[in-house]
Coordinates of C-alpha atoms and ligand atoms in Angstrom, one line a residue:
M1163 CA -201.4 72.6 -62.2
D1164 CA -199.9 75.5 -60.4
I1165 CA -196.7 75.0 -58.5
C1166 CA -196.6 77.8 -55.9
W1167 CA -193.7 77.5 -53.5
G1168 CA -193.5 81.2 -52.9
A1169 CA -197.2 81.5 -52.0
F1170 CA -196.8 78.5 -49.7
L1171 CA -193.9 80.0 -47.8
K1172 CA -195.8 83.3 -47.4
A1173 CA -198.7 81.3 -46.0
L1174 CA -196.4 79.4 -43.6
R1175 CA -194.9 82.7 -42.4
Q1176 CA -198.4 84.1 -41.6
H1177 CA -199.4 81.0 -39.7
V1178 CA -196.1 81.1 -37.7
A1179 CA -196.7 84.8 -36.9
T1180 CA -200.2 84.2 -35.6
A1181 CA -199.4 80.9 -33.8
G1182 CA -196.4 82.3 -31.9
P1183 CA -198.2 84.7 -29.5
A1184 CA -201.2 82.3 -29.1
Q1185 CA -198.8 79.5 -28.1
Q1186 CA -200.3 77.3 -30.8
S1187 CA -198.5 74.4 -32.4
I1188 CA -198.1 73.9 -36.1
A1189 CA -196.9 70.9 -38.1
L1190 CA -195.3 71.2 -41.4
I1191 CA -195.4 68.1 -43.6
L1192 CA -193.3 67.9 -46.7
I1193 CA -194.2 65.0 -49.0
E1194 CA -192.1 63.7 -51.9
I1195 CA -193.4 61.3 -54.4
Q1196 CA -191.1 58.7 -56.0
P1197 CA -190.4 57.5 -58.7
F1198 CA -192.3 60.5 -60.3
H1199 CA -189.5 61.4 -62.7
I1200 CA -189.4 57.9 -64.1
Y1201 CA -193.2 57.8 -64.7
N1202 CA -193.0 61.2 -66.3
F1203 CA -190.3 60.0 -68.6
Q1204 CA -191.9 56.6 -69.3
F1205 CA -195.5 57.7 -69.8
G1206 CA -195.2 61.4 -70.6
F1207 CA -195.9 64.7 -69.0
E1208 CA -199.7 64.2 -69.0
A1209 CA -199.3 61.0 -67.0
G1210 CA -197.2 62.9 -64.5
E1211 CA -199.8 65.6 -64.1
T1212 CA -202.5 63.0 -63.6
I1213 CA -200.5 61.4 -60.8
A1214 CA -199.9 64.8 -59.2
A1215 CA -203.6 65.6 -59.4
E1216 CA -204.6 62.3 -57.8
V1217 CA -202.0 62.7 -55.1
L1218 CA -203.4 66.1 -54.2
T1219 CA -207.0 64.8 -54.1
R1220 CA -206.0 61.9 -51.8
L1221 CA -204.1 64.3 -49.5
K1222 CA -207.1 66.6 -49.3
N1223 CA -209.4 63.6 -48.5
Y1224 CA -207.0 62.2 -45.8
I1225 CA -205.8 65.4 -44.1
K1226 CA -209.0 67.0 -43.1
K1227 CA -207.3 69.3 -40.6
A1228 CA -204.9 70.9 -43.2
V1229 CA -205.1 74.7 -43.3
V1230 CA -202.9 74.8 -46.3
L1231 CA -202.2 72.0 -48.8
E1232 CA -200.2 72.8 -51.9
R1233 CA -198.1 71.3 -54.6
I1234 CA -194.8 73.0 -54.2
G1235 CA -192.6 71.2 -56.7
V1236 CA -192.8 68.8 -59.5
N1237 CA -193.1 65.8 -57.1
E1238 CA -193.4 67.7 -53.8
F1239 CA -196.3 68.7 -51.7
A1240 CA -196.5 70.6 -48.5
V1241 CA -199.2 70.7 -45.8
I1242 CA -199.7 72.9 -42.7
I1243 CA -201.7 71.6 -39.8
E1244 CA -202.6 73.8 -36.9
D1245 CA -203.1 72.8 -33.3
V1246 CA -201.3 69.6 -33.5
P1247 CA -202.5 67.5 -30.5
I1248 CA -199.6 65.1 -29.5
Q1249 CA -196.7 63.9 -31.5
E1250 CA -197.8 60.3 -31.2
L1251 CA -201.0 61.2 -33.2
L1252 CA -198.8 62.8 -35.8
F1253 CA -197.0 59.4 -36.3
L1254 CA -200.4 57.8 -36.9
S1255 CA -201.5 60.5 -39.4
A1256 CA -198.2 60.1 -41.2
Q1257 CA -198.8 56.4 -41.5
R1258 CA -202.3 57.0 -42.8
I1259 CA -201.1 59.4 -45.5
V1260 CA -198.4 56.9 -46.6
D1261 CA -200.9 54.1 -46.8
A1262 CA -203.3 56.3 -48.8
L1263 CA -200.6 57.3 -51.3
R1264 CA -199.3 53.8 -51.7
I1265 CA -202.6 52.6 -53.4
P1266 CA -201.6 52.3 -57.0
I1267 CA -202.8 55.1 -59.4
T1268 CA -204.3 54.0 -62.7
V1269 CA -202.9 55.9 -65.7
G1270 CA -204.2 54.4 -69.1
D1271 CA -203.7 50.7 -68.8
E1272 CA -201.1 50.9 -66.0
A1273 CA -201.5 50.7 -62.3
L1274 CA -198.6 52.8 -61.0
A1275 CA -197.3 52.2 -57.5
L1276 CA -195.9 55.2 -55.6
D1277 CA -193.3 55.6 -52.9
P1278 CA -194.1 58.5 -50.7
Y1279 CA -191.6 60.1 -48.3
L1280 CA -192.6 62.4 -45.5
G1281 CA -190.5 64.9 -43.5
I1282 CA -192.3 66.6 -40.6
S1283 CA -191.3 69.4 -38.4
L1284 CA -193.1 71.2 -35.5
F1285 CA -193.5 74.8 -34.4
P1286 CA -192.3 75.9 -31.9
D1287 CA -190.2 72.9 -31.0
H1288 CA -188.0 72.8 -34.1
G1289 CA -187.8 76.3 -35.2
Q1290 CA -189.1 79.8 -34.5
S1291 CA -189.4 80.8 -38.2
A1292 CA -191.0 79.5 -41.4
E1293 CA -187.5 79.1 -42.9
A1294 CA -186.3 77.1 -39.9
L1295 CA -189.3 74.8 -40.0
V1296 CA -188.8 74.2 -43.7
S1297 CA -185.1 73.4 -43.2
E1298 CA -186.0 70.9 -40.4
A1299 CA -188.7 69.3 -42.5
R1300 CA -186.3 69.0 -45.4
I1301 CA -183.7 67.3 -43.1
A1302 CA -186.4 64.9 -41.8
L1303 CA -187.4 64.2 -45.4
Q1304 CA -183.9 63.3 -46.3
R1305 CA -183.6 61.1 -43.3
A1306 CA -186.7 59.3 -44.4
R1307 CA -185.3 58.8 -47.9
D1308 CA -181.9 57.8 -46.7
S1309 CA -183.2 55.2 -44.2
G1310 CA -185.8 53.9 -46.6
T1311 CA -188.6 54.5 -44.0
A1312 CA -191.5 56.4 -45.4
Y1313 CA -191.6 59.2 -42.9
H1314 CA -189.4 60.9 -40.3
I1315 CA -190.4 63.4 -37.7
T1316 CA -187.7 65.6 -36.2
L1317 CA -187.5 65.1 -32.5
K1318 CA -186.7 68.0 -30.3
K1319 CA -183.5 66.5 -29.1
D1320 CA -182.4 65.9 -32.7
S1321 CA -182.7 69.5 -33.6
E1322 CA -181.1 70.6 -30.3
K1323 CA -178.2 68.3 -31.0
R1324 CA -177.9 69.7 -34.5
L1325 CA -178.0 73.2 -33.3
A1326 CA -175.2 72.5 -30.8
Q1327 CA -173.2 70.9 -33.7
W1328 CA -173.7 74.0 -35.9
Q1329 CA -172.7 76.2 -33.0
M1330 CA -169.5 74.2 -32.5
E1331 CA -168.8 74.4 -36.3
A1332 CA -169.1 78.2 -36.2
D1333 CA -166.9 78.3 -33.1
L1334 CA -164.3 76.1 -34.7
N1335 CA -164.1 78.3 -37.7
R1336 CA -163.6 81.3 -35.3
A1337 CA -161.0 79.4 -33.3
L1338 CA -158.9 79.0 -36.5
A1339 CA -159.2 82.7 -37.3
T1340 CA -158.6 84.0 -33.7
D1341 CA -155.7 81.9 -32.6
G1342 CA -157.7 79.5 -30.5
L1343 CA -155.9 76.4 -31.4
R1344 CA -152.7 75.1 -29.8
L1345 CA -150.4 72.2 -30.2
C1346 CA -149.1 70.1 -27.3
Y1347 CA -146.1 68.0 -27.7
Q1348 CA -145.6 64.5 -26.3
P1349 CA -142.0 63.1 -26.7
K1350 CA -141.4 59.8 -28.5
L1351 CA -138.4 58.4 -26.7
N1352 CA -135.9 56.3 -28.5
L1353 CA -136.0 53.2 -26.2
Q1354 CA -132.6 52.0 -27.0
S1355 CA -130.5 55.2 -26.9
L1356 CA -133.0 57.1 -24.6
T1357 CA -132.8 60.2 -26.8
P1358 CA -135.9 62.4 -27.1
S1359 CA -135.3 63.3 -30.7
T1360 CA -138.9 63.4 -31.8
S1361 CA -142.4 64.1 -30.5
E1362 CA -146.1 63.9 -31.5
A1363 CA -148.1 67.1 -31.9
L1364 CA -151.5 66.9 -30.3
M1365 CA -154.1 69.6 -30.9
R1366 CA -156.0 71.5 -28.2
W1367 CA -158.7 74.0 -28.6
Q1368 CA -158.5 76.8 -26.0
L1369 CA -161.8 78.6 -25.4
P1370 CA -161.8 82.3 -24.6
N1371 CA -162.7 81.4 -20.9
G1372 CA -159.5 79.4 -20.7
Q1373 CA -161.2 76.0 -20.9
T1374 CA -159.3 73.3 -23.0
I1375 CA -161.2 71.1 -25.3
Y1376 CA -159.7 67.8 -26.4
P1377 CA -159.6 66.5 -29.9
S1378 CA -162.0 63.6 -29.4
R1379 CA -164.7 66.2 -29.0
F1380 CA -163.9 68.6 -31.8
I1381 CA -162.1 66.6 -34.5
P1382 CA -165.3 64.7 -35.5
V1383 CA -167.2 68.0 -35.8
A1384 CA -164.3 69.5 -37.8
E1385 CA -164.4 66.5 -40.1
A1386 CA -168.1 66.6 -40.6
S1387 CA -168.0 70.4 -41.4
G1388 CA -165.1 70.2 -43.8
V1389 CA -162.9 72.7 -41.7
I1390 CA -160.6 69.7 -40.9
H1391 CA -158.5 70.5 -44.0
Q1392 CA -157.6 73.9 -42.6
F1393 CA -157.0 72.3 -39.2
T1394 CA -154.6 69.8 -40.8
E1395 CA -152.8 72.6 -42.7
W1396 CA -152.6 74.7 -39.5
A1397 CA -151.2 71.7 -37.5
I1398 CA -148.5 70.9 -40.1
N1399 CA -147.4 74.5 -40.4
T1400 CA -147.5 75.2 -36.6
A1401 CA -145.6 72.0 -35.7
L1402 CA -142.9 72.7 -38.3
R1403 CA -142.6 76.3 -37.3
E1404 CA -142.3 75.5 -33.6
V1405 CA -140.0 72.6 -34.0
A1406 CA -137.7 74.6 -36.3
E1407 CA -137.3 77.0 -33.4
L1408 CA -136.4 74.2 -31.0
T1409 CA -132.9 72.8 -31.2
P1410 CA -131.6 71.0 -28.2
E1411 CA -128.2 72.1 -26.7
N1412 CA -126.4 69.1 -28.2
G1413 CA -127.5 70.4 -31.6
D1414 CA -129.5 67.3 -32.6
E1415 CA -132.3 68.2 -35.0
L1416 CA -135.7 67.5 -33.6
S1417 CA -138.4 65.7 -35.6
V1418 CA -142.2 66.0 -35.2
A1419 CA -145.2 63.9 -35.9
V1420 CA -148.6 65.4 -36.9
N1421 CA -151.9 63.5 -36.9
V1422 CA -153.8 63.5 -40.2
S1423 CA -157.4 62.6 -40.0
T1424 CA -159.1 60.2 -42.4
T1425 CA -160.8 63.0 -44.4
S1426 CA -157.5 64.8 -44.9
I1427 CA -155.6 61.8 -46.1
Y1428 CA -158.0 61.4 -48.9
D1429 CA -157.7 65.1 -49.8
R1430 CA -155.7 65.5 -53.1
S1431 CA -154.1 68.7 -51.9
L1432 CA -152.4 67.2 -48.8
A1433 CA -149.1 66.5 -50.6
F1434 CA -149.0 70.1 -51.8
T1435 CA -149.8 71.4 -48.3
V1436 CA -146.9 69.3 -46.9
E1437 CA -144.5 70.3 -49.6
S1438 CA -145.2 74.0 -49.2
A1439 CA -145.0 73.8 -45.4
L1440 CA -141.6 72.1 -45.5
A1441 CA -140.4 74.8 -47.9
I1442 CA -141.8 77.7 -45.9
W1443 CA -140.2 76.5 -42.6
N1444 CA -137.1 75.2 -44.3
I1445 CA -137.2 71.8 -42.7
A1446 CA -135.7 68.6 -44.1
P1447 CA -138.7 66.4 -45.1
H1448 CA -137.5 63.4 -43.1
R1449 CA -138.1 65.4 -39.9
L1450 CA -141.8 65.3 -40.5
T1451 CA -143.9 62.2 -39.8
L1452 CA -147.6 62.0 -40.6
E1453 CA -149.6 59.7 -38.4
I1454 CA -152.6 58.1 -40.0
T1455 CA -154.8 55.6 -38.3
E1456 CA -155.0 52.0 -39.5
S1457 CA -158.8 52.4 -39.9
S1458 CA -158.4 55.2 -42.4
L1459 CA -156.4 52.9 -44.7
I1460 CA -159.2 50.5 -45.0
K1461 CA -161.7 53.0 -46.4
N1462 CA -160.1 53.0 -49.8
P1463 CA -156.6 51.3 -49.6
Q1464 CA -155.7 52.0 -53.2
L1465 CA -156.3 55.7 -53.1
C1466 CA -154.8 55.9 -49.6
F1467 CA -151.6 54.1 -50.7
K1468 CA -151.4 56.5 -53.6
H1469 CA -151.5 59.5 -51.4
L1470 CA -149.1 58.0 -48.9
S1471 CA -146.6 57.2 -51.6
E1472 CA -146.8 60.8 -52.9
L1473 CA -146.0 62.0 -49.3
R1474 CA -143.1 59.6 -49.1
E1475 CA -141.8 60.8 -52.4
I1476 CA -141.6 64.2 -51.0
G1477 CA -139.5 62.7 -48.2
A1478 CA -142.0 62.8 -45.3
K1479 CA -142.4 59.7 -43.1
I1480 CA -145.6 57.9 -42.5
A1481 CA -146.7 56.2 -39.3
I1482 CA -149.6 53.9 -39.0
D1483 CA -151.4 54.9 -35.8
D1484 CA -153.5 52.7 -33.4
F1485 CA -152.1 49.7 -35.1
G1486 CA -153.8 46.4 -34.1
T1487 CA -157.3 48.0 -33.8
G1488 CA -158.2 48.6 -37.4
F1489 CA -158.5 45.0 -38.6
S1490 CA -156.5 45.7 -41.8
S1491 CA -155.5 42.4 -43.5
L1492 CA -152.0 41.2 -43.7
S1493 CA -152.2 41.4 -47.5
Y1494 CA -152.5 45.2 -47.3
F1495 CA -149.9 45.3 -44.6
K1496 CA -147.2 44.0 -46.9
S1497 CA -147.6 46.9 -49.3
I1498 CA -148.3 49.8 -46.9
P1499 CA -146.1 52.7 -47.9
A1500 CA -145.1 53.4 -44.3
D1501 CA -142.0 53.9 -42.1
E1502 CA -143.4 53.3 -38.7
I1503 CA -146.2 51.5 -36.8
K1504 CA -147.6 52.6 -33.5
I1505 CA -148.9 49.8 -31.3
D1506 CA -152.2 50.9 -29.9
K1507 CA -152.2 51.9 -26.2
S1508 CA -155.0 49.4 -25.4
F1509 CA -152.4 46.5 -25.9
V1510 CA -149.5 48.3 -24.2
K1511 CA -151.4 49.4 -21.1
H1512 CA -151.9 46.0 -19.6
M1513 CA -149.0 44.1 -21.3
V1514 CA -147.2 43.5 -18.0
T1515 CA -150.2 41.9 -16.3
N1516 CA -152.0 40.4 -19.3
E1517 CA -150.2 37.6 -21.2
D1518 CA -152.3 37.9 -24.3
D1519 CA -151.7 41.6 -24.7
A1520 CA -147.9 40.9 -24.1
K1521 CA -148.0 38.3 -27.0
I1522 CA -149.8 40.8 -29.3
V1523 CA -147.2 43.5 -28.5
E1524 CA -144.4 41.1 -29.2
L1525 CA -145.9 39.9 -32.4
I1526 CA -146.4 43.5 -33.7
I1527 CA -142.8 44.4 -32.9
E1528 CA -141.6 41.3 -34.8
L1529 CA -143.9 41.9 -37.7
G1530 CA -142.8 45.6 -37.9
H1531 CA -139.1 44.7 -37.9
K1532 CA -139.6 41.9 -40.5
F1533 CA -141.0 44.6 -42.8
N1534 CA -138.3 47.2 -41.9
L1535 CA -140.7 49.4 -40.0
Q1536 CA -139.8 51.3 -36.8
V1537 CA -142.1 50.3 -34.0
V1538 CA -143.5 52.8 -31.5
A1539 CA -145.4 51.8 -28.3
E1540 CA -147.9 54.3 -27.1
G1541 CA -149.5 54.4 -23.6
I1542 CA -146.5 53.5 -21.5
E1543 CA -147.7 54.4 -18.0
D1544 CA -145.1 52.7 -15.8
R1545 CA -141.5 51.7 -15.5
E1546 CA -142.2 47.9 -15.8
T1547 CA -143.9 48.4 -19.2
L1548 CA -141.0 50.6 -20.4
K1549 CA -138.5 47.8 -19.4
A1550 CA -140.6 45.1 -21.0
L1551 CA -140.7 47.0 -24.3
Q1552 CA -137.0 47.7 -24.2
A1553 CA -136.4 43.9 -23.7
L1554 CA -138.6 43.3 -26.8
Q1555 CA -136.4 45.6 -28.9
C1556 CA -139.3 48.2 -29.4
D1557 CA -137.8 51.2 -31.1
Y1558 CA -139.7 54.1 -29.6
G1559 CA -141.9 54.7 -26.6
Q1560 CA -144.5 57.3 -25.7
G1561 CA -146.7 57.6 -22.6
Y1562 CA -147.5 59.3 -19.4
H1563 CA -144.5 57.6 -17.7
I1564 CA -142.1 59.3 -20.0
A1565 CA -144.0 62.6 -20.4
K1566 CA -147.5 63.8 -20.7
P1567 CA -148.4 66.0 -23.7
M1568 CA -147.0 69.5 -22.9
D1569 CA -147.5 73.0 -24.2
Y1570 CA -144.7 74.4 -26.3
Q1571 CA -143.0 76.2 -23.4
S1572 CA -143.1 73.2 -21.1
Y1573 CA -141.8 70.9 -23.9
Q1574 CA -138.9 73.3 -24.3
N1575 CA -138.2 73.1 -20.6
W1576 CA -138.6 69.4 -20.6
L1577 CA -136.0 69.0 -23.3
S1578 CA -133.4 71.0 -21.5
D1579 CA -134.1 69.3 -18.1
F1580 CA -133.9 65.9 -19.9
Q1581 CA -130.4 66.8 -21.1
I1582 CA -129.4 68.0 -17.6
D1583 CA -130.7 64.7 -16.1
R1584 CA -128.6 62.7 -18.5
H1585 CA -125.3 64.4 -17.6
Ligands
LIG1923 P1 -153.7 59.4 -30.8 O1 -153.0 59.9 -32.0 O2 -153.7 57.9 -30.6 O3 -152.9 60.1 -29.6 C1 -152.7 59.5 -28.4 C2 -153.6 60.0 -27.3 O4 -153.3 59.3 -26.1 C3 -153.5 61.4 -27.0 O5 -154.8 61.9 -26.6 C4 -152.6 61.4 -25.7 O6 -152.7 62.5 -24.9 C5 -153.0 60.1 -25.1 N1 -152.0 59.5 -24.3 C6 -150.6 59.7 -24.4 N2 -149.9 59.0 -23.5 C7 -150.9 58.3 -22.8 C8 -150.8 57.3 -21.8 O7 -149.7 56.9 -21.3 N3 -152.0 56.8 -21.3 C9 -153.2 57.2 -21.8 N4 -154.3 56.6 -21.3 N5 -153.3 58.1 -22.8 C10 -152.1 58.6 -23.3 P2 -155.4 63.3 -27.1 O8 -154.3 64.3 -27.2 O9 -156.6 63.6 -26.4 O10 -155.7 62.9 -28.6 C11 -156.7 62.0 -28.9 C12 -156.7 61.7 -30.4 O11 -157.1 62.9 -31.2 C13 -155.4 61.3 -31.0 O12 -155.2 60.0 -30.7 C14 -155.6 61.6 -32.4 O13 -156.2 60.6 -33.1 C15 -156.5 62.8 -32.4 N6 -155.7 64.1 -32.6 C16 -154.9 64.8 -31.8 N7 -154.4 65.8 -32.4 C17 -154.9 65.8 -33.7 C18 -154.7 66.7 -34.8 O14 -153.9 67.7 -34.8 N8 -155.3 66.3 -36.0 C19 -156.1 65.2 -36.0 N9 -156.8 65.0 -37.2 N10 -156.3 64.4 -35.0 C20 -155.7 64.7 -33.8
LIG1924 CA1 -151.3 59.8 -33.2
LIG1925 CA1 -152.6 56.2 -31.2

């Protein structure tokens, strides 16, 4: 049987070209038959061809409105329907096609059951070109396969959301190339000596129109697109470069903490990136802390521990961020290769008024100290909380009450003002 993908695409292009000006709708249905390869292997090529021929016959019987109906791959079929009435009817048709294809096919003495998967896209809702429709239908097909439901129809809002995501991915790549990223610094104050010897670098994305985008919006997209590795590399290098230039008047060396996302911590080249950056900016490794969230540990503790140990061998420090929210078990905790834990701000925020939160904070501080870890409390928003944490012997504190995240210049000013205030 002929497999004619090229001819099919050509036909789809023609239908799109004529449907456009006429404001007509078109549905593209991609159908995949499983487990075709297994049957081909078990019963031979001839059996496979018999199945494919029967599928084609059934499709032709059930989809009377098809203007084109072709086999486009070994186990793939494609259908074009014009003048699609309403999407709800398309769901019904999809179910009818699935039911028809699920009737077992007799090959020799065997009755072979098939699993059909359908991915459907619509013109003009999901794409203006044949290629865009195919791409949407393929994504829908994959959704159907992944979710184990027989068919998936791309909804307009899905494709709009995806378009927005792709746009942001492209913009993020550009931001990296055109100097659109910035680091803000939020001091981590030593609560016992009240020295501001370290800070956390927090990333900001500055749009050309001056608008600032916060990491909760763009880090997930950067992770999904893979550009996060370059972001991590950029953040480590920028933080080290900027901190190397900042030395307070009393000559104390400043340290800095950089956030490392889950994807980057599992990246084998992270240790190399860190080692190179430390060498380039000539910074002693202990001045760099990498913050990783408790929840990224849990994904694959063994591999994560291995990578953290490599980083510690280089001499960098490790902080476990958002501690208390990731539900890691205490058995992991005892072997975490870390130097610091950061109590999540959700516990710190209300510790003065909420007795349970206060108990959790106290427990985490005790636990950390028992395991020789420094403890940092984040989210300190008032003086009472700061005092309470000092009384509990918490080592470091961070929060709006001490200082908000500041751009590089403001951080520099803050450091000198801080020293003046202390004199
Ligand atoms: P995080 O590491 O837990 O950072 C703390 C967040 O709490 C920051 O938000 C900070 O601005 C905010 N914050 C600080 N003090 C207070 C306070 O007193 N009260 C309250 N309510 N919030 C406070 P931001 O800068 O929007 O960052 C959000 C998250 O984005 C960070 O959470 C971190 O997970 C991630 N992130 C930031 N920069 C980077 C980066 O360079 N790389 C990666 N992978 N993630 C980053
Ligand atoms: Ca952090
Ligand atoms: Ca945190």
